[in-house]
Amino acid sequence: MTRLDADVLVIGGGGAGLMAASEASRHGVRVAVVLKGQRERSGATIMAPGAVAGVGSWGRPGDDRDVHFRDTVVGGAFMNEQRLVRLLVDEAPERILELERMGALWERAEDGRLYLLRIDGGHSFHRCVYLEDRTGREIVRTLGGLLDRRHVPVYENIMITRLLVDREGVYGAVGIDLTRAESLLFQCRALVLATGGAGNVYLNTDCPADVTGDGYALALEAGAQLMDMEFVQFYPIGFLHPPSLRGVLAGLLYYSHLLNSRGERFMQRYDPERLELSTRDRVARAIVTEVAEGRGSPRGGVYCDMRFQPPGFIARQTPALYRTYRQIGLDPEKDMIEVAPTAHFFMGGLVVNEDWAATVPGLFAAGEVAAGVHGANRLSQNALAELLVSGVRAGRSAARHARDVRWRPADPGEVRREEEKVRRLLASSGNRGPRPWQVREQLKEIMWQHVGVIRNAQGLKAARQAISRLRGEVLPATSLATATRLWNADLRQALENEMLLSVAECVLEGATQRTESRGAHYRSDYPDTDDAGWLRHVVLQRSGDGLQVSFRPTDLSVIKPEGM
């Protein structure tokens, strides 16, 4: 067993984690970052092609931070915690400028004076800075270089499997070195979760393979509260073909028209004013409706059409996507792409306050793993803005907390529990039980069929029965292909499956409780939005082997739905 110490431990190496580590390192505390993959090759931020929303000096006439605030809350169907949204819109512009001072590049006009800006679904104005289709990569590159200059250690290929908690709060974590299946004990005074979402709980997702809901599951087992887990955003245009790219983000809505099998630009029926720039939940449901009513493409989707753009435009604006198109034999200037919704982003997560502190002392959250900012549906481009703002606030708060609490030695017994789990899984090799990939596929299919874009009581009941069987019978019978400790992919997937199953149970519970349709949560048996009964969060907390459900009112301190 290896023991490592830090005042502030950051779990996750995407934009939120790196921003939190960067900020914490400014406050005279020892900081360490742990990530499940490799630097600048794991997490979701590195794949984000879009932009960063914020209204600074570059704002267009008529736009301001109050408009951005309203867009975000209305787009989130009034489920947002408005005090957190206010922090987002007020602080994002400075974070954008701060990143540029660190060395990030944003697209500018030819004279170099003004930012070029994008607009996407739910925004009223062009307000989002970007760099081609590699905005997220630029954020990670910049922050990674900063941490190197500050000598912040980054530990790669380590999966955290348990948070250590006592009556005073979080004081460490146990991890597994995935290269050789050895245990590591991290001791800390404060811990920041920045582990992203859980897109891999669904059959189609544009999330990287390592995004498996670890933070939600770890926090739940540590006693933290989660909320809004029923709100899962499906990006409208993921690849349907070829199979190797199924679910991967296939294009950017602001450069595309969506057509059905009749050649109709069908968003005219669903949002004639905003069309493809409607909120993502509405576009995703429109696609599902077109397919269900017989106007879909041969593979069960619709068509993404970029042929109306001038020659060279797509290659210039989205060079990475353009290379992908050409590698699979598509020319976006001549061909349409078959697309369908794909699991993209979790609006729910840990309950946090204005410091992005969770409900367990010493535990903080940044980025997608935290709830509250986006409500029932995230506006495009707000994710990168959120990870910058929440990363700074969580990192600063964790550093302050670390200075104020005493050092508590970790219990080696906690490590032995995790080591026993690994030994038990390795000993299963050669048995006739299901392989981890088979368990994963069963779970993804259940969630896609019954807890996806459109839900109802019958499907949710079927999902509950199937997931209960997975939990009680299938998961315990998991068998690995080999007992090797060196880069055992089956072992990693088996550990991740436990995380994903916990996430699935949370999404299912939230979706069952919420008997209305709001934002990304749509129930065909309750198709209307019920402001009188459901302007409240579904809050989940672990209780024994199950989930304890409670409710808390939504923050309506600034604006309310019409008629209230």
Coordinates of C-alpha atoms in Angstrom, one line a residue, residues 45-46 197 239 335:
T45 CA -13.6 18.8 -21.1
I46 CA -10.9 17.7 -23.5
G197 CA -21.1 13.0 -15.3
F239 CA -23.6 9.7 -34.9
D335 CA -23.5 14.6 -47.8

